Amino acid sequence: MARGYDFKAIEAKWQRAWEESGAFAATEEPERRKFYLLEMYPYPSGRIHMGHVRNYAIGDVLARFLRMRGYNVLHPMGWDSFGLPAENAAIEHRTHPAKWTNDNIAYMRIQLKRMGFSYDWRREITCSDPSYYRWGQWLFLKLYEKGLVYKKSTAVNWCEMCRTVLANEQVEGGLCWRDGTPVVQKELPGWFFRITAYAEELLSGLDNLAGWPEPVKVMQRNWIGKSVGAEVRFPLVDRQEALTIFTTRQDTLFGATFMVLAPEHPHALALAQGTAQEQQVRGFIARMKLEDRIKRVAADTAKEGVFTGAYAINPLTRRRIPVWISNFVLPEYGTGAIMAVPSNDQRDFEFAKKYGLPIRLAVKPVGTDLDERDLQQAYEGEGVLVNSSLFTGMDSQQAREAIVDFLEREGIGKRTVHYRLRDWGISRQRYWGNPIPMIYCEGCGTVPVPYQDLPVILPHDVQITMKGGSPLQKVPGYVDVPCPRCGGPARRETDTMDTFVDSSWYFLRFTSPGAEDGPVAPARVNYWMPVDQYIGGIEHAVLHLLYARFFTKAVRDLSLIAVDEPFSRLLTQGMVCKETYRCAEHGFRLPEEVDAERCCRACGRSVQVGRIEKMSKSKKNVVDPEDLLSQYGADTARLFCLFAAPPERDLEWSDQGVEGSFRFLCRIVRIIEDQEALFKEPISSVPFQRLIVGRALYRRAQQTIKRVTEDIEDEFHFNTAISALMELTNEIGRFELKGAEDEVDERRFAYSYAVETLLLLLSPFAPHLCEELWERLGRSGSIFQAPWPGYDPAVVAAEEIVVVIQIDGKVRSRLVMAADADETAMREAALADERVRGWLQERSIRKVVVIPKKLVNIVTGGI
């Protein structure tokens, strides 16, 4: 270790200095350029992991860089602290979710501070704190008043043994993760946000998000799933009702030979009642309730169904067609009912072949004849209509328009836009979440909690068992309340909100965390919003990012904010990956449980080295940031995470890479230590035009400024920025400070300038060490109060070489020449140099030796 790199003392010193000075506190300053930088806030699981370190290091480099560039930077941190893991931990550790959560927050806050992240901790938000969730309830009520919140019954995962709803993640192979009981689909009432009211704006708004990765926008477009088509009514035989379907291929209507309903469709059982099919239909519906919906519609899942006994009329052919129920239709698809066209849809084709249902060709390829009796598979492409009455011969696109015109004229259908997007169900039958502020009165019905009574405080005196539904149902003092309207007996809602609600607007609260008159202070939120740069994992591409966009638009329509979108730019960072180690006897092993010979330390057996994959506790291929902090320090951990891979790519862990980053920092310390006295002395500035011996080093420093600035600012190529800093360090290390007496000032200036530039450019990456070395150079104030260095494009762009001029083997001058100067130009310039001419007085020239691009040696015959 370099004698001056006591990283533990250095990092503690500067973390304390930053905190005491409020170095990263942000206030609204309208005359300055603002920049709101935000990383997705963490769930307080107990300890930060390397994914946190990488994510937050990326953000911190940008924050520190932008401050030095003159921006007014808001860089806050908080905690996504509600959620099911806290309830699980409460049972496992025999503690309260609040205590477990708050203890974890306290520990993780210390860890984040030890990493040197430049957060404005005065703005810290904790979602499970009443001062925050009060305003989540307030927003719920405001959206309720605007018709954007409603209650309805929906199918949920239900465990009869636990008497509670399970999240999809808690259903394993159709069984409850806790007790192995079969999970069933059950209809339960719940609260919904009407996100579909913003479907078109959410979709069209993606076109304006130029700073978002295209894959994220594609995922959101697919999730919203806009389809332009037609709704068509199929009258039921011998009944007054009709089945309505939605299709984007109305050109195939003449090929519809049967209909299929989702098992959950409200008519599914009703159509079979009183028929010979009733018992079979009941059994099929009951069995489907036990099956996972995603697996039901998977391509490799066998298609199965049952006939309801009912028939409908194809409104165009006027033919009677059977109505079936099948596993491949979900209630969320369109209307939950489809027309089946086996000639032009492969899924319908396979179903028709399996159950012997008729096939009628409706569309064929252009220039090709098909016979429906000989079809081996469906033709699903565009083409020409056949067997389609007056529409026969039209191409598919023309026919779609003509047919929907006909449907509208006849009153049997209409043009319709459907979205795959469904309203957001936010009810959770859990304890550790934001209480839903609604009350049920027998006389008054559903009554909102009055605003003056907010927040509805989550009671702490509860018993969490994960059985029998929400623990809140068993807290009389919480449940039993007077009706706010009539004063009579009433019951409080015991569902809590989905934790995604908390993270859908926290970025707004950061702008004015102390606001008491509303969730945000309008002037402050409108100064900071939108978030200029958001950073987080691509796994949040749909749910969190879509919900945040919805909430922003909804809150805008409450006249609380002025922006349409929450995040101008989005960076989705890659994962941190490492190989796995598996012992035949002891299973997966931690890196420290495997010796240098790749043997298990517990039993001595060779371990199997697995593939490189995302770090995870279950596979034990993890590195504890605490170990890195103890062995190498925060700056090394930060530097490695930023150097090993571009931010958007996965990072492969390398112990050698960590060691290399540490050695690089030690080398910089030695450079300062070796010349520390130099930096304490006055150094005269030398104009670039006069620089000769220091010209190349000065230019390299200028080129490094340009490269690092562009790498950070434009593409977040931190790895190449650090590589440039390593190259500059090498140049500094090779530079010779000693020289002729008339070169001393020039050499000292170029060296000092290069070292100072190196520290300034490195400071966002390794802030503690750069603060320390800046102080050792005798510079006043924090390095982060110094402006980011600029560069002269002319200096950076010039292609020059320094040519050494010798007379009889002794250096007498140096010349700056164009890099493409040939030998003749070098000879002529050397002989024309004033210094050389002075040395050549009264000497005869015997010969001139030219080494291209390097040296001219003038050999004389003496005086």
mmCIF file of C-alpha atoms in Angstrom, residues 210-421:
data_model
loop_
_atom_site.group_PDB
_atom_site.id
_atom_site.type_symbol
_atom_site.label_atom_id
_atom_site.label_comp_id
_atom_site.label_asym_id
_atom_site.label_seq_id
_atom_site.Cartn_x
_atom_site.Cartn_y
_atom_site.Cartn_z
ATOM 1 C CA ALA A 210 -36.120 10.229 -26.919
ATOM 2 C CA GLY A 211 -33.923 9.644 -23.882
ATOM 3 C CA TRP A 212 -35.388 6.201 -23.125
ATOM 4 C CA PRO A 213 -33.883 2.918 -24.378
ATOM 5 C CA GLU A 214 -35.880 1.567 -27.298
ATOM 6 C CA PRO A 215 -36.312 -1.921 -25.714
ATOM 7 C CA VAL A 216 -38.112 -0.355 -22.739
ATOM 8 C CA LYS A 217 -40.436 1.599 -25.016
ATOM 9 C CA VAL A 218 -41.148 -1.539 -27.053
ATOM 10 C CA MET A 219 -42.066 -3.433 -23.879
ATOM 11 C CA GLN A 220 -44.438 -0.680 -22.803
ATOM 12 C CA ARG A 221 -46.037 -0.498 -26.255
ATOM 13 C CA ASN A 222 -46.593 -4.244 -26.193
ATOM 14 C CA TRP A 223 -47.977 -4.106 -22.658
ATOM 15 C CA ILE A 224 -50.440 -1.355 -23.578
ATOM 16 C CA GLY A 225 -51.197 -3.379 -26.697
ATOM 17 C CA LYS A 226 -53.293 -1.135 -28.883
ATOM 18 C CA SER A 227 -55.389 -3.034 -31.435
ATOM 19 C CA VAL A 228 -57.600 -1.372 -34.030
ATOM 20 C CA GLY A 229 -60.451 -3.578 -35.171
ATOM 21 C CA ALA A 230 -64.150 -4.247 -34.770
ATOM 22 C CA GLU A 231 -66.598 -5.408 -32.141
ATOM 23 C CA VAL A 232 -69.118 -7.852 -33.581
ATOM 24 C CA ARG A 233 -72.302 -9.195 -31.994
ATOM 25 C CA PHE A 234 -73.063 -12.912 -32.438
ATOM 26 C CA PRO A 235 -76.725 -13.527 -31.450
ATOM 27 C CA LEU A 236 -77.330 -16.625 -29.321
ATOM 28 C CA VAL A 237 -79.800 -19.184 -30.691
ATOM 29 C CA ASP A 238 -83.086 -19.295 -28.764
ATOM 30 C CA ARG A 239 -81.896 -16.559 -26.400
ATOM 31 C CA GLN A 240 -82.260 -12.801 -26.178
ATOM 32 C CA GLU A 241 -78.563 -12.215 -25.485
ATOM 33 C CA ALA A 242 -75.656 -11.988 -27.871
ATOM 34 C CA LEU A 243 -71.951 -12.693 -27.482
ATOM 35 C CA THR A 244 -69.713 -9.781 -28.400
ATOM 36 C CA ILE A 245 -66.246 -10.438 -29.758
ATOM 37 C CA PHE A 246 -63.379 -8.158 -30.702
ATOM 38 C CA THR A 247 -61.254 -8.886 -33.760
ATOM 39 C CA THR A 248 -58.564 -7.156 -35.782
ATOM 40 C CA ARG A 249 -59.237 -9.568 -38.657
ATOM 41 C CA GLN A 250 -62.835 -8.859 -39.611
ATOM 42 C CA ASP A 251 -61.798 -9.898 -43.121
ATOM 43 C CA THR A 252 -61.954 -13.504 -41.851
ATOM 44 C CA LEU A 253 -65.493 -13.275 -40.391
ATOM 45 C CA PHE A 254 -66.917 -15.514 -43.105
ATOM 46 C CA GLY A 255 -64.562 -18.270 -41.915
ATOM 47 C CA ALA A 256 -65.800 -18.233 -38.283
ATOM 48 C CA THR A 257 -67.213 -21.732 -37.708
ATOM 49 C CA PHE A 258 -67.388 -21.805 -33.896
ATOM 50 C CA MET A 259 -66.948 -19.531 -30.874
ATOM 51 C CA VAL A 260 -64.805 -19.980 -27.771
ATOM 52 C CA LEU A 261 -65.319 -18.449 -24.324
ATOM 53 C CA ALA A 262 -62.882 -18.101 -21.465
ATOM 54 C CA PRO A 263 -63.850 -20.397 -18.537
ATOM 55 C CA GLU A 264 -64.289 -17.206 -16.478
ATOM 56 C CA HIS A 265 -66.725 -15.635 -18.965
ATOM 57 C CA PRO A 266 -70.029 -14.754 -17.230
ATOM 58 C CA HIS A 267 -71.987 -16.743 -19.868
ATOM 59 C CA ALA A 268 -69.766 -19.831 -19.700
ATOM 60 C CA LEU A 269 -71.789 -21.745 -17.139
ATOM 61 C CA ALA A 270 -75.101 -20.034 -17.871
ATOM 62 C CA LEU A 271 -75.131 -21.345 -21.458
ATOM 63 C CA ALA A 272 -74.791 -24.928 -20.250
ATOM 64 C CA GLN A 273 -77.355 -24.824 -17.464
ATOM 65 C CA GLY A 274 -80.235 -27.197 -18.050
ATOM 66 C CA THR A 275 -78.407 -29.043 -20.849
ATOM 67 C CA ALA A 276 -76.683 -32.398 -21.009
ATOM 68 C CA GLN A 277 -73.378 -30.498 -21.052
ATOM 69 C CA GLU A 278 -73.860 -28.777 -17.688
ATOM 70 C CA GLN A 279 -71.961 -31.257 -15.518
ATOM 71 C CA GLN A 280 -69.052 -31.471 -17.939
ATOM 72 C CA VAL A 281 -68.887 -27.677 -18.224
ATOM 73 C CA ARG A 282 -68.954 -27.264 -14.431
ATOM 74 C CA GLY A 283 -66.082 -29.697 -14.034
ATOM 75 C CA PHE A 284 -64.021 -28.020 -16.749
ATOM 76 C CA ILE A 285 -64.514 -24.542 -15.271
ATOM 77 C CA ALA A 286 -63.583 -25.790 -11.786
ATOM 78 C CA ARG A 287 -60.425 -27.403 -13.125
ATOM 79 C CA MET A 288 -59.413 -24.287 -15.018
ATOM 80 C CA LYS A 289 -59.630 -22.245 -11.817
ATOM 81 C CA LEU A 290 -56.765 -24.343 -10.447
ATOM 82 C CA GLU A 291 -54.501 -23.736 -13.433
ATOM 83 C CA ASP A 292 -51.995 -20.937 -13.828
ATOM 84 C CA ARG A 293 -53.308 -18.469 -16.399
ATOM 85 C CA ILE A 294 -49.931 -17.826 -17.962
ATOM 86 C CA LYS A 295 -49.332 -21.540 -18.496
ATOM 87 C CA ARG A 296 -52.822 -21.941 -19.913
ATOM 88 C CA VAL A 297 -52.049 -19.788 -22.926
ATOM 89 C CA ALA A 298 -48.429 -20.886 -23.406
ATOM 90 C CA ALA A 299 -47.614 -22.118 -26.903
ATOM 91 C CA ASP A 300 -46.615 -25.582 -25.640
ATOM 92 C CA THR A 301 -49.759 -26.090 -23.522
ATOM 93 C CA ALA A 302 -52.244 -28.543 -25.041
ATOM 94 C CA LYS A 303 -55.427 -26.816 -26.167
ATOM 95 C CA GLU A 304 -58.507 -28.364 -24.580
ATOM 96 C CA GLY A 305 -62.148 -27.402 -24.311
ATOM 97 C CA VAL A 306 -65.740 -28.431 -23.813
ATOM 98 C CA PHE A 307 -68.944 -27.728 -25.764
ATOM 99 C CA THR A 308 -71.472 -25.626 -23.850
ATOM 100 C CA GLY A 309 -74.491 -27.063 -25.647
ATOM 101 C CA ALA A 310 -75.334 -23.580 -26.983
ATOM 102 C CA TYR A 311 -75.146 -22.081 -30.463
ATOM 103 C CA ALA A 312 -74.669 -18.589 -31.868
ATOM 104 C CA ILE A 313 -75.340 -17.113 -35.297
ATOM 105 C CA ASN A 314 -72.475 -15.873 -37.458
ATOM 106 C CA PRO A 315 -73.938 -12.462 -38.380
ATOM 107 C CA LEU A 316 -72.433 -12.517 -41.891
ATOM 108 C CA THR A 317 -72.979 -16.138 -42.995
ATOM 109 C CA ARG A 318 -76.195 -16.442 -40.902
ATOM 110 C CA ARG A 319 -75.064 -19.975 -40.083
ATOM 111 C CA ARG A 320 -75.480 -21.567 -36.669
ATOM 112 C CA ILE A 321 -72.096 -22.173 -34.991
ATOM 113 C CA PRO A 322 -71.342 -24.000 -31.685
ATOM 114 C CA VAL A 323 -70.104 -22.177 -28.573
ATOM 115 C CA TRP A 324 -67.203 -23.839 -26.742
ATOM 116 C CA ILE A 325 -65.158 -23.108 -23.645
ATOM 117 C CA SER A 326 -61.372 -23.522 -23.787
ATOM 118 C CA ASN A 327 -58.226 -23.024 -21.740
ATOM 119 C CA PHE A 328 -56.556 -20.862 -24.393
ATOM 120 C CA VAL A 329 -58.941 -17.919 -23.956
ATOM 121 C CA LEU A 330 -58.520 -15.602 -20.971
ATOM 122 C CA PRO A 331 -61.114 -13.120 -19.714
ATOM 123 C CA GLU A 332 -58.581 -10.304 -20.262
ATOM 124 C CA TYR A 333 -58.385 -11.005 -24.000
ATOM 125 C CA GLY A 334 -60.746 -8.597 -25.734
ATOM 126 C CA THR A 335 -64.183 -9.461 -24.383
ATOM 127 C CA GLY A 336 -63.282 -12.911 -23.077
ATOM 128 C CA ALA A 337 -65.001 -14.430 -26.130
ATOM 129 C CA ILE A 338 -63.522 -15.047 -29.571
ATOM 130 C CA MET A 339 -64.726 -16.092 -32.989
ATOM 131 C CA ALA A 340 -62.737 -19.104 -34.151
ATOM 132 C CA VAL A 341 -61.509 -19.112 -37.760
ATOM 133 C CA PRO A 342 -59.572 -22.383 -38.118
ATOM 134 C CA SER A 343 -58.675 -21.775 -41.772
ATOM 135 C CA ASN A 344 -56.837 -18.570 -40.930
ATOM 136 C CA ASP A 345 -55.659 -19.008 -37.313
ATOM 137 C CA GLN A 346 -53.306 -21.844 -36.340
ATOM 138 C CA ARG A 347 -54.502 -22.091 -32.742
ATOM 139 C CA ASP A 348 -58.117 -22.363 -33.923
ATOM 140 C CA PHE A 349 -57.016 -24.850 -36.604
ATOM 141 C CA GLU A 350 -55.445 -27.185 -34.044
ATOM 142 C CA PHE A 351 -58.528 -26.935 -31.814
ATOM 143 C CA ALA A 352 -60.888 -27.653 -34.742
ATOM 144 C CA LYS A 353 -58.864 -30.697 -35.816
ATOM 145 C CA LYS A 354 -58.804 -32.043 -32.274
ATOM 146 C CA TYR A 355 -62.565 -31.775 -31.778
ATOM 147 C CA GLY A 356 -63.750 -32.351 -35.358
ATOM 148 C CA LEU A 357 -65.099 -28.838 -35.894
ATOM 149 C CA PRO A 358 -65.765 -27.450 -39.403
ATOM 150 C CA ILE A 359 -63.189 -25.441 -41.359
ATOM 151 C CA ARG A 360 -64.272 -22.818 -43.908
ATOM 152 C CA LEU A 361 -61.664 -20.891 -45.906
ATOM 153 C CA ALA A 362 -62.041 -17.108 -45.807
ATOM 154 C CA VAL A 363 -58.697 -15.693 -46.991
ATOM 155 C CA LYS A 364 -56.166 -17.253 -49.360
ATOM 156 C CA PRO A 365 -52.738 -16.088 -50.563
ATOM 157 C CA VAL A 366 -52.624 -13.910 -53.662
ATOM 158 C CA GLY A 367 -52.159 -16.057 -56.773
ATOM 159 C CA THR A 368 -52.498 -19.356 -54.894
ATOM 160 C CA ASP A 369 -55.519 -21.624 -54.578
ATOM 161 C CA LEU A 370 -56.228 -23.432 -51.327
ATOM 162 C CA ASP A 371 -58.736 -26.173 -50.592
ATOM 163 C CA GLU A 372 -60.105 -26.072 -47.059
ATOM 164 C CA ARG A 373 -60.494 -29.860 -47.169
ATOM 165 C CA ASP A 374 -56.745 -30.342 -47.693
ATOM 166 C CA LEU A 375 -55.357 -27.736 -45.299
ATOM 167 C CA GLN A 376 -52.430 -29.004 -43.232
ATOM 168 C CA GLN A 377 -52.156 -25.747 -41.323
ATOM 169 C CA ALA A 378 -53.892 -22.395 -41.170
ATOM 170 C CA TYR A 379 -52.996 -19.589 -43.560
ATOM 171 C CA GLU A 380 -52.539 -16.595 -41.244
ATOM 172 C CA GLY A 381 -51.275 -13.950 -43.647
ATOM 173 C CA GLU A 382 -52.859 -11.197 -45.687
ATOM 174 C CA GLY A 383 -54.458 -12.204 -48.984
ATOM 175 C CA VAL A 384 -57.626 -12.273 -51.038
ATOM 176 C CA LEU A 385 -61.082 -13.073 -49.644
ATOM 177 C CA VAL A 386 -62.932 -16.197 -50.781
ATOM 178 C CA ASN A 387 -66.315 -17.629 -49.778
ATOM 179 C CA SER A 388 -67.173 -14.135 -48.499
ATOM 180 C CA SER A 389 -70.295 -13.098 -50.409
ATOM 181 C CA LEU A 390 -70.047 -9.619 -51.914
ATOM 182 C CA PHE A 391 -66.564 -9.160 -50.357
ATOM 183 C CA THR A 392 -65.062 -12.085 -52.287
ATOM 184 C CA GLY A 393 -62.047 -11.002 -54.331
ATOM 185 C CA MET A 394 -61.162 -8.024 -52.158
ATOM 186 C CA ASP A 395 -57.702 -7.856 -50.620
ATOM 187 C CA SER A 396 -57.569 -8.159 -46.829
ATOM 188 C CA GLN A 397 -56.957 -4.492 -46.097
ATOM 189 C CA GLN A 398 -59.728 -3.291 -48.400
ATOM 190 C CA ALA A 399 -62.113 -5.924 -47.038
ATOM 191 C CA ARG A 400 -61.513 -4.961 -43.411
ATOM 192 C CA GLU A 401 -62.712 -1.437 -44.125
ATOM 193 C CA ALA A 402 -65.623 -2.571 -46.256
ATOM 194 C CA ILE A 403 -66.779 -5.171 -43.746
ATOM 195 C CA VAL A 404 -66.678 -2.835 -40.768
ATOM 196 C CA ASP A 405 -68.666 -0.289 -42.795
ATOM 197 C CA PHE A 406 -71.248 -3.041 -43.440
ATOM 198 C CA LEU A 407 -71.321 -4.035 -39.750
ATOM 199 C CA GLU A 408 -72.010 -0.451 -38.710
ATOM 200 C CA ARG A 409 -74.719 0.043 -41.348
ATOM 201 C CA GLU A 410 -76.461 -3.150 -40.243
ATOM 202 C CA GLY A 411 -76.112 -2.363 -36.525
ATOM 203 C CA ILE A 412 -74.304 -5.621 -35.766
ATOM 204 C CA GLY A 413 -70.846 -4.218 -35.073
ATOM 205 C CA LYS A 414 -68.657 -1.119 -34.923
ATOM 206 C CA ARG A 415 -65.111 0.139 -35.261
ATOM 207 C CA THR A 416 -63.327 -0.221 -31.966
ATOM 208 C CA VAL A 417 -59.908 0.293 -30.440
ATOM 209 C CA HIS A 418 -58.941 -2.225 -27.772
ATOM 210 C CA TYR A 419 -56.001 -2.155 -25.432
ATOM 211 C CA ARG A 420 -54.279 -5.099 -23.823
ATOM 212 C CA LEU A 421 -53.703 -2.848 -20.816
#
